[in-house]
Amino acid sequence: MRRPSRSRDRQLHQILKRTIKTNILLWPWVFASLTASAQPTPSQGTEGEGTEVSPQRSRSDDEDFDEPITDERRAELEESLNFLNSPGQHTVRSPVVGSRAAEYEEIRNAALDNPAFADFVNAVYQPRLIHLIPKNKKKKADKIAMALFQQYIRKYEDAGVTMENIVEWVRTGHPGAASNKTWVYDSENEHNTWRVHAIIEAADNWENDLFLSKYTVAYHEVMHVEEISLRAPESIQNNDLRELITTVKTIILADAIYKKIYGLQLQTSVDHHQNVQWNGHSMSVGALANFYRDLETTHGTLAQALISEESLNLINNGP
């Protein structure tokens, strides 16, 4: 016998309670990407570790399961849990989520035939490669990074997206939620309603006294939201390739901000005293930033740049 329906508040509580937990960890002290949890908590992993995936809960796991949600209630949830009412949260009604999912699929498909992609992801996926700004240039870096972030999200402005609501900005040490993460709340199997939640810590990011702006962190996390498929948001979890586009873009941005601060031409190759190393190959981070910036301009998207003939030659054979 079915249980009688509960109140809307109770129903919402149950929807949020049934989640999968998948943690896509970027550098723990700077980024952490796509995660799902009813009660977000910081990753317990350490540098270089993976994180545990909790299985999706079935109806039998939850004694308080309510009757199926109505279409009307689902619509209300999708609206109330969307970015206009809840900063940083994106449902199927958001123009941001899934807008670049096809690009991520292009990378996944290309990697099926080229295992060298995995080694290359691990090579670029290092905090030392994106902390490039000296401490005394922090103020200028933040100003430039904020302008780049605003420019990037301007494509969504007609839908009411702003720098303030596309992510949730939280104070340092925000209780109950790990910041610099994108959480995926997936109740699709039970209620066909889900959302993603991008949380950014409004604080400075440092690595060996070198700086990365919080606005560049936000840019990175928004790209993850864009890459989540509307049809199968869970498909992006536990896949190392999820960091390839976003991390290479972060390197390109950090390099460009450095050049802007010092009045250098964008095509200048800067020695940041850091090299990307993979499969016996080595390339300076400044040269890699220029290489993929040029390819992105030529091919239209960074995904197309990464799977281009020029990029595949680099990944497989080195510079």
CSV table of N, CA and C in Angstrom, one decimal, residues 87-219:
chain,number,residue,atom,x,y,z
A,87,PRO,N,21.5,31.2,-6.1
A,87,PRO,CA,22.8,31.4,-6.8
A,87,PRO,C,23.7,30.2,-6.9
A,88,GLY,N,24.3,29.9,-8.0
A,88,GLY,CA,25.2,28.8,-8.2
A,88,GLY,C,24.5,27.5,-8.6
A,89,GLN,N,23.1,27.5,-8.5
A,89,GLN,CA,22.4,26.2,-8.7
A,89,GLN,C,21.8,26.2,-10.1
A,90,HIS,N,21.9,25.1,-10.8
A,90,HIS,CA,21.4,25.1,-12.2
A,90,HIS,C,20.6,23.8,-12.4
A,91,THR,N,19.4,24.0,-12.9
A,91,THR,CA,18.5,22.8,-13.2
A,91,THR,C,18.4,22.8,-14.7
A,92,VAL,N,17.5,21.9,-15.2
A,92,VAL,CA,17.4,21.8,-16.7
A,92,VAL,C,16.8,23.1,-17.3
A,93,ARG,N,16.4,24.0,-16.4
A,93,ARG,CA,15.9,25.3,-16.9
A,93,ARG,C,17.0,26.3,-17.1
A,94,SER,N,18.2,26.0,-16.7
A,94,SER,CA,19.3,26.9,-16.8
A,94,SER,C,19.9,26.8,-18.2
A,95,PRO,N,20.3,27.9,-18.8
A,95,PRO,CA,20.9,27.9,-20.2
A,95,PRO,C,22.4,27.5,-20.1
A,96,VAL,N,22.9,27.4,-18.9
A,96,VAL,CA,24.3,27.1,-18.7
A,96,VAL,C,24.6,25.6,-18.8
A,97,VAL,N,23.8,24.9,-18.0
A,97,VAL,CA,24.1,23.5,-17.9
A,97,VAL,C,23.9,22.7,-19.2
A,98,GLY,N,24.9,22.0,-19.6
A,98,GLY,CA,24.8,21.2,-20.9
A,98,GLY,C,25.1,22.0,-22.1
A,99,SER,N,25.4,23.3,-22.0
A,99,SER,CA,25.6,24.1,-23.2
A,99,SER,C,26.8,23.7,-24.0
A,100,ARG,N,27.8,23.1,-23.4
A,100,ARG,CA,29.0,22.6,-24.1
A,100,ARG,C,29.2,21.1,-23.9
A,101,ALA,N,28.2,20.4,-23.6
A,101,ALA,CA,28.3,18.9,-23.4
A,101,ALA,C,28.8,18.2,-24.6
A,102,ALA,N,28.5,18.7,-25.8
A,102,ALA,CA,28.9,18.1,-27.0
A,102,ALA,C,30.5,18.2,-27.2
A,103,GLU,N,31.1,19.2,-26.6
A,103,GLU,CA,32.5,19.4,-26.7
A,103,GLU,C,33.2,18.3,-25.8
A,104,TYR,N,32.6,18.1,-24.7
A,104,TYR,CA,33.2,17.1,-23.8
A,104,TYR,C,33.1,15.7,-24.4
A,105,GLU,N,32.0,15.4,-25.1
A,105,GLU,CA,31.8,14.1,-25.8
A,105,GLU,C,32.8,14.0,-26.9
A,106,GLU,N,33.2,15.1,-27.6
A,106,GLU,CA,34.2,15.0,-28.6
A,106,GLU,C,35.5,14.5,-28.0
A,107,ILE,N,35.9,15.0,-26.9
A,107,ILE,CA,37.1,14.6,-26.2
A,107,ILE,C,37.0,13.1,-25.8
A,108,ARG,N,35.9,12.8,-25.2
A,108,ARG,CA,35.8,11.3,-24.8
A,108,ARG,C,35.9,10.4,-26.0
A,109,ASN,N,35.3,10.7,-27.1
A,109,ASN,CA,35.3,9.9,-28.2
A,109,ASN,C,36.7,9.8,-28.8
A,110,ALA,N,37.4,10.9,-28.8
A,110,ALA,CA,38.8,10.9,-29.4
A,110,ALA,C,39.7,10.1,-28.5
A,111,ALA,N,39.5,10.1,-27.2
A,111,ALA,CA,40.4,9.4,-26.3
A,111,ALA,C,40.2,7.9,-26.3
A,112,LEU,N,39.1,7.5,-26.8
A,112,LEU,CA,38.8,6.0,-26.9
A,112,LEU,C,39.9,5.4,-27.8
A,113,ASP,N,40.4,6.1,-28.8
A,113,ASP,CA,41.3,5.6,-29.8
A,113,ASP,C,42.7,6.1,-29.5
A,114,ASN,N,42.9,6.8,-28.4
A,114,ASN,CA,44.2,7.4,-28.1
A,114,ASN,C,44.5,7.4,-26.7
A,115,PRO,N,45.1,6.4,-26.1
A,115,PRO,CA,45.4,6.3,-24.7
A,115,PRO,C,46.3,7.4,-24.2
A,116,ALA,N,47.1,8.0,-25.1
A,116,ALA,CA,48.0,9.1,-24.7
A,116,ALA,C,47.3,10.2,-24.0
A,117,PHE,N,46.0,10.4,-24.3
A,117,PHE,CA,45.2,11.5,-23.7
A,117,PHE,C,45.3,11.4,-22.2
A,118,ALA,N,45.2,10.2,-21.6
A,118,ALA,CA,45.2,10.1,-20.2
A,118,ALA,C,46.5,10.6,-19.6
A,119,ASP,N,47.6,10.3,-20.2
A,119,ASP,CA,48.9,10.7,-19.7
A,119,ASP,C,49.0,12.2,-19.8
A,120,PHE,N,48.4,12.8,-20.9
A,120,PHE,CA,48.5,14.2,-21.1
A,120,PHE,C,47.7,15.0,-20.0
A,121,VAL,N,46.5,14.4,-19.7
A,121,VAL,CA,45.6,15.0,-18.7
A,121,VAL,C,46.4,15.1,-17.4
A,122,ASN,N,47.0,14.0,-17.0
A,122,ASN,CA,47.7,14.0,-15.7
A,122,ASN,C,48.9,14.9,-15.7
A,123,ALA,N,49.5,15.2,-16.9
A,123,ALA,CA,50.6,16.1,-17.0
A,123,ALA,C,50.1,17.6,-16.8
A,124,VAL,N,49.0,18.0,-17.4
A,124,VAL,CA,48.6,19.4,-17.3
A,124,VAL,C,47.8,19.6,-16.0
A,125,TYR,N,47.4,18.5,-15.3
A,125,TYR,CA,46.5,18.6,-14.1
A,125,TYR,C,47.4,18.8,-12.9
A,126,GLN,N,48.1,20.0,-12.8
A,126,GLN,CA,49.0,20.3,-11.7
A,126,GLN,C,48.8,21.7,-11.3
A,127,PRO,N,48.7,22.0,-10.0
A,127,PRO,CA,48.5,23.3,-9.5
A,127,PRO,C,49.7,24.3,-9.9
A,128,ARG,N,50.9,23.8,-10.0
A,128,ARG,CA,52.0,24.7,-10.2
A,128,ARG,C,51.9,25.3,-11.6
A,129,LEU,N,51.1,24.7,-12.5
A,129,LEU,CA,51.1,25.2,-13.9
A,129,LEU,C,50.1,26.3,-14.0
A,130,ILE,N,49.3,26.6,-13.0
A,130,ILE,CA,48.3,27.7,-13.2
A,130,ILE,C,48.4,28.8,-12.2
A,131,HIS,N,49.3,28.6,-11.2
A,131,HIS,CA,49.6,29.7,-10.2
A,131,HIS,C,50.9,30.4,-10.8
A,132,LEU,N,50.6,31.5,-11.5
A,132,LEU,CA,51.7,32.1,-12.2
A,132,LEU,C,52.0,33.6,-11.8
A,133,ILE,N,51.1,34.2,-11.0
A,133,ILE,CA,51.1,35.6,-10.7
A,133,ILE,C,51.9,35.9,-9.4
A,134,PRO,N,52.9,36.8,-9.5
A,134,PRO,CA,53.6,37.1,-8.2
A,134,PRO,C,52.6,37.8,-7.2
A,135,LYS,N,53.0,37.7,-6.0
A,135,LYS,CA,52.1,38.2,-4.9
A,135,LYS,C,51.8,39.7,-5.0
A,136,ASN,N,52.8,40.5,-5.5
A,136,ASN,CA,52.6,41.9,-5.6
A,136,ASN,C,51.8,42.4,-6.8
A,137,LYS,N,51.3,41.4,-7.6
A,137,LYS,CA,50.5,41.7,-8.8
A,137,LYS,C,49.1,41.2,-8.6
A,138,LYS,N,48.7,40.8,-7.4
A,138,LYS,CA,47.4,40.2,-7.1
A,138,LYS,C,46.3,41.1,-7.5
A,139,LYS,N,46.3,42.4,-7.1
A,139,LYS,CA,45.2,43.3,-7.4
A,139,LYS,C,45.0,43.4,-8.8
A,140,LYS,N,46.0,43.6,-9.6
A,140,LYS,CA,45.9,43.7,-11.1
A,140,LYS,C,45.3,42.4,-11.7
A,141,ALA,N,45.8,41.3,-11.1
A,141,ALA,CA,45.4,40.0,-11.7
A,141,ALA,C,43.9,39.8,-11.4
A,142,ASP,N,43.4,40.1,-10.2
A,142,ASP,CA,42.0,40.0,-9.9
A,142,ASP,C,41.1,40.8,-10.9
A,143,LYS,N,41.6,42.0,-11.2
A,143,LYS,CA,40.8,42.9,-12.0
A,143,LYS,C,40.7,42.3,-13.4
A,144,ILE,N,41.8,41.8,-13.9
A,144,ILE,CA,41.8,41.3,-15.3
A,144,ILE,C,41.0,40.0,-15.4
A,145,ALA,N,41.2,39.1,-14.3
A,145,ALA,CA,40.5,37.9,-14.3
A,145,ALA,C,39.0,38.1,-14.2
A,146,MET,N,38.6,39.1,-13.4
A,146,MET,CA,37.1,39.3,-13.3
A,146,MET,C,36.6,39.8,-14.7
A,147,ALA,N,37.3,40.6,-15.4
A,147,ALA,CA,36.8,41.1,-16.7
A,147,ALA,C,36.7,39.9,-17.7
A,148,LEU,N,37.7,39.0,-17.7
A,148,LEU,CA,37.6,37.8,-18.5
A,148,LEU,C,36.4,36.9,-18.2
A,149,PHE,N,36.2,36.8,-16.9
A,149,PHE,CA,35.1,35.9,-16.5
A,149,PHE,C,33.7,36.6,-16.9
A,150,GLN,N,33.6,37.9,-16.7
A,150,GLN,CA,32.4,38.6,-17.1
A,150,GLN,C,32.2,38.5,-18.6
A,151,GLN,N,33.2,38.6,-19.3
A,151,GLN,CA,33.1,38.5,-20.8
A,151,GLN,C,32.7,37.1,-21.2
A,152,TYR,N,33.2,36.1,-20.5
A,152,TYR,CA,32.8,34.7,-20.9
A,152,TYR,C,31.4,34.4,-20.6
A,153,ILE,N,30.8,34.9,-19.6
A,153,ILE,CA,29.4,34.5,-19.2
A,153,ILE,C,28.4,35.5,-19.8
A,154,ARG,N,28.9,36.5,-20.6
A,154,ARG,CA,28.0,37.4,-21.2
A,154,ARG,C,27.0,36.8,-22.1
A,155,LYS,N,27.4,35.6,-22.7
A,155,LYS,CA,26.5,34.9,-23.6
A,155,LYS,C,25.2,34.5,-23.0
A,156,TYR,N,25.1,34.5,-21.6
A,156,TYR,CA,23.9,34.1,-20.9
A,156,TYR,C,23.2,35.2,-20.3
A,157,GLU,N,23.6,36.4,-20.6
A,157,GLU,CA,23.0,37.6,-19.9
A,157,GLU,C,21.5,37.8,-20.2
A,158,ASP,N,21.0,37.4,-21.4
A,158,ASP,CA,19.6,37.5,-21.7
A,158,ASP,C,18.7,36.6,-20.9
A,159,ALA,N,19.3,35.6,-20.3
A,159,ALA,CA,18.6,34.7,-19.4
A,159,ALA,C,18.7,35.1,-17.9
A,160,GLY,N,19.3,36.3,-17.7
A,160,GLY,CA,19.4,36.8,-16.3
A,160,GLY,C,20.6,36.3,-15.6
A,161,VAL,N,21.6,35.6,-16.3
A,161,VAL,CA,22.8,35.1,-15.6
A,161,VAL,C,23.7,36.3,-15.4
A,162,THR,N,24.3,36.4,-14.1
A,162,THR,CA,25.3,37.4,-13.8
A,162,THR,C,26.4,36.7,-13.1
A,163,MET,N,27.5,37.5,-12.8
A,163,MET,CA,28.6,37.0,-12.1
A,163,MET,C,28.2,36.6,-10.7
A,164,GLU,N,27.2,37.2,-10.1
A,164,GLU,CA,26.8,37.0,-8.8
A,164,GLU,C,25.9,35.7,-8.6
A,165,ASN,N,25.2,35.3,-9.7
A,165,ASN,CA,24.3,34.1,-9.5
A,165,ASN,C,24.8,32.9,-10.3
A,166,ILE,N,25.7,33.0,-11.2
A,166,ILE,CA,26.1,31.8,-12.0
A,166,ILE,C,26.9,30.8,-11.1
A,167,VAL,N,27.5,31.3,-10.1
A,167,VAL,CA,28.1,30.5,-9.0
A,167,VAL,C,27.6,31.1,-7.7
A,168,GLU,N,27.8,30.3,-6.6
A,168,GLU,CA,27.5,30.8,-5.3
A,168,GLU,C,28.9,31.1,-4.7
A,169,TRP,N,29.0,32.4,-4.3
A,169,TRP,CA,30.3,32.8,-3.6
A,169,TRP,C,30.1,32.7,-2.1
A,170,VAL,N,31.0,32.0,-1.5
A,170,VAL,CA,30.9,31.7,0.0
A,170,VAL,C,32.2,32.2,0.6
A,171,ARG,N,32.1,32.5,1.9
A,171,ARG,CA,33.2,32.9,2.7
A,171,ARG,C,34.2,31.8,3.0
A,172,THR,N,35.4,32.1,3.3
A,172,THR,CA,36.4,31.1,3.6
A,172,THR,C,35.9,30.2,4.8
A,173,GLY,N,36.1,28.9,4.7
A,173,GLY,CA,35.6,28.0,5.7
A,173,GLY,C,34.1,27.9,5.9
A,174,HIS,N,33.4,28.1,4.8
A,174,HIS,CA,32.0,28.0,4.8
A,174,HIS,C,31.5,26.7,5.3
A,175,PRO,N,30.7,26.7,6.4
A,175,PRO,CA,30.4,25.4,7.1
A,175,PRO,C,29.4,24.6,6.2
A,176,GLY,N,29.6,23.3,6.2
A,176,GLY,CA,28.6,22.4,5.6
A,176,GLY,C,28.7,22.2,4.1
A,177,ALA,N,29.6,22.9,3.5
A,177,ALA,CA,29.8,22.8,2.0
A,177,ALA,C,31.2,23.0,1.6
A,178,ALA,N,31.8,22.1,0.8
A,178,ALA,CA,33.1,22.3,0.3
A,178,ALA,C,33.1,23.3,-0.8
A,179,SER,N,33.9,24.3,-0.8
A,179,SER,CA,33.9,25.3,-1.8
A,179,SER,C,34.9,25.0,-3.0
A,180,ASN,N,34.8,25.8,-4.0
A,180,ASN,CA,35.5,25.5,-5.3
A,180,ASN,C,35.2,24.1,-5.8
A,181,LYS,N,33.9,23.8,-5.7
A,181,LYS,CA,33.4,22.5,-6.2
A,181,LYS,C,32.1,22.8,-7.1
A,182,THR,N,31.8,21.8,-7.9
A,182,THR,CA,30.5,21.7,-8.5
A,182,THR,C,29.9,20.4,-8.1
A,183,TRP,N,28.8,20.5,-7.4
A,183,TRP,CA,28.1,19.3,-6.9
A,183,TRP,C,27.0,19.0,-7.9
A,184,VAL,N,26.8,17.7,-8.1
A,184,VAL,CA,25.7,17.2,-8.9
A,184,VAL,C,24.7,16.5,-8.0
A,185,TYR,N,23.5,17.0,-7.9
A,185,TYR,CA,22.4,16.3,-7.2
A,185,TYR,C,21.6,15.6,-8.2
A,186,ASP,N,21.6,14.3,-8.2
A,186,ASP,CA,20.9,13.5,-9.2
A,186,ASP,C,19.9,12.6,-8.6
A,187,SER,N,18.6,13.0,-8.8
A,187,SER,CA,17.5,12.1,-8.3
A,187,SER,C,16.7,11.7,-9.6
A,188,GLU,N,17.4,11.7,-10.7
A,188,GLU,CA,16.7,11.5,-12.0
A,188,GLU,C,15.9,10.2,-12.0
A,189,ASN,N,16.4,9.1,-11.5
A,189,ASN,CA,15.7,7.8,-11.6
A,189,ASN,C,14.4,7.8,-10.8
A,190,GLU,N,14.3,8.6,-9.8
A,190,GLU,CA,13.1,8.6,-8.9
A,190,GLU,C,12.1,9.7,-9.3
A,191,HIS,N,12.7,10.9,-9.6
A,191,HIS,CA,11.8,12.0,-9.7
A,191,HIS,C,12.0,12.8,-11.0
A,192,ASN,N,13.0,12.4,-11.8
A,192,ASN,CA,13.3,13.1,-13.1
A,192,ASN,C,13.6,14.6,-12.8
A,193,THR,N,14.2,14.9,-11.7
A,193,THR,CA,14.6,16.2,-11.5
A,193,THR,C,16.0,16.2,-10.8
A,194,TRP,N,16.9,17.1,-11.3
A,194,TRP,CA,18.2,17.2,-10.8
A,194,TRP,C,18.8,18.6,-10.9
A,195,ARG,N,19.9,18.8,-10.3
A,195,ARG,CA,20.5,20.1,-10.4
A,195,ARG,C,22.0,20.0,-10.1
A,196,VAL,N,22.8,21.0,-10.6
A,196,VAL,CA,24.2,21.1,-10.2
A,196,VAL,C,24.4,22.4,-9.5
A,197,HIS,N,25.4,22.4,-8.6
A,197,HIS,CA,25.6,23.6,-7.7
A,197,HIS,C,27.1,23.9,-7.7
A,198,ALA,N,27.4,25.1,-8.2
A,198,ALA,CA,28.8,25.5,-8.3
A,198,ALA,C,29.1,26.5,-7.1
A,199,ILE,N,30.0,26.1,-6.2
A,199,ILE,CA,30.3,26.9,-5.0
A,199,ILE,C,31.8,27.3,-5.1
A,200,ILE,N,32.0,28.6,-5.0
A,200,ILE,CA,33.3,29.2,-5.2
A,200,ILE,C,33.7,30.0,-3.9
A,201,GLU,N,34.8,29.7,-3.4
A,201,GLU,CA,35.3,30.4,-2.2
A,201,GLU,C,35.8,31.8,-2.5
A,202,ALA,N,35.3,32.8,-1.9
A,202,ALA,CA,35.7,34.2,-2.2
A,202,ALA,C,37.0,34.5,-1.5
A,203,ALA,N,38.0,33.8,-1.8
A,203,ALA,CA,39.3,34.0,-1.1
A,203,ALA,C,40.4,33.8,-2.1
A,204,ASP,N,41.6,34.2,-1.7
A,204,ASP,CA,42.8,34.1,-2.6
A,204,ASP,C,43.3,32.7,-2.6
A,205,ASN,N,43.9,32.3,-3.8
A,205,ASN,CA,44.4,31.0,-4.0
A,205,ASN,C,45.9,31.1,-4.2
A,206,TRP,N,46.7,30.4,-3.4
A,206,TRP,CA,48.2,30.5,-3.5
A,206,TRP,C,48.8,29.2,-3.7
A,207,GLU,N,50.0,29.2,-4.3
A,207,GLU,CA,50.8,28.0,-4.5
A,207,GLU,C,52.3,28.5,-4.5
A,208,ASN,N,53.0,28.3,-3.5
A,208,ASN,CA,54.4,28.8,-3.4
A,208,ASN,C,54.5,30.3,-3.7
A,209,ASP,N,53.7,31.0,-3.0
A,209,ASP,CA,53.6,32.5,-3.1
A,209,ASP,C,53.2,33.0,-4.5
A,210,LEU,N,52.7,32.2,-5.3
A,210,LEU,CA,52.2,32.6,-6.6
A,210,LEU,C,50.7,32.5,-6.6
A,211,PHE,N,50.0,33.4,-7.3
A,211,PHE,CA,48.6,33.6,-7.2
A,211,PHE,C,47.7,33.1,-8.3
A,212,LEU,N,46.5,32.7,-8.0
A,212,LEU,CA,45.5,32.4,-9.0
A,212,LEU,C,44.2,33.0,-8.6
A,213,SER,N,43.6,33.8,-9.4
A,213,SER,CA,42.4,34.6,-9.0
A,213,SER,C,41.2,33.7,-8.8
A,214,LYS,N,40.3,34.0,-7.9
A,214,LYS,CA,39.1,33.3,-7.6
A,214,LYS,C,38.2,33.4,-8.9
A,215,TYR,N,38.3,34.5,-9.7
A,215,TYR,CA,37.5,34.6,-10.9
A,215,TYR,C,37.9,33.6,-11.9
A,216,THR,N,39.2,33.2,-12.0
A,216,THR,CA,39.6,32.2,-12.9
A,216,THR,C,39.1,30.8,-12.4
A,217,VAL,N,39.1,30.6,-11.1
A,217,VAL,CA,38.5,29.4,-10.5
A,217,VAL,C,37.0,29.3,-10.9
A,218,ALA,N,36.3,30.4,-10.8
A,218,ALA,CA,34.9,30.4,-11.1
A,218,ALA,C,34.7,30.1,-12.6
A,219,TYR,N,35.5,30.7,-13.4
A,219,TYR,CA,35.5,30.4,-14.9
A,219,TYR,C,35.6,28.9,-15.1
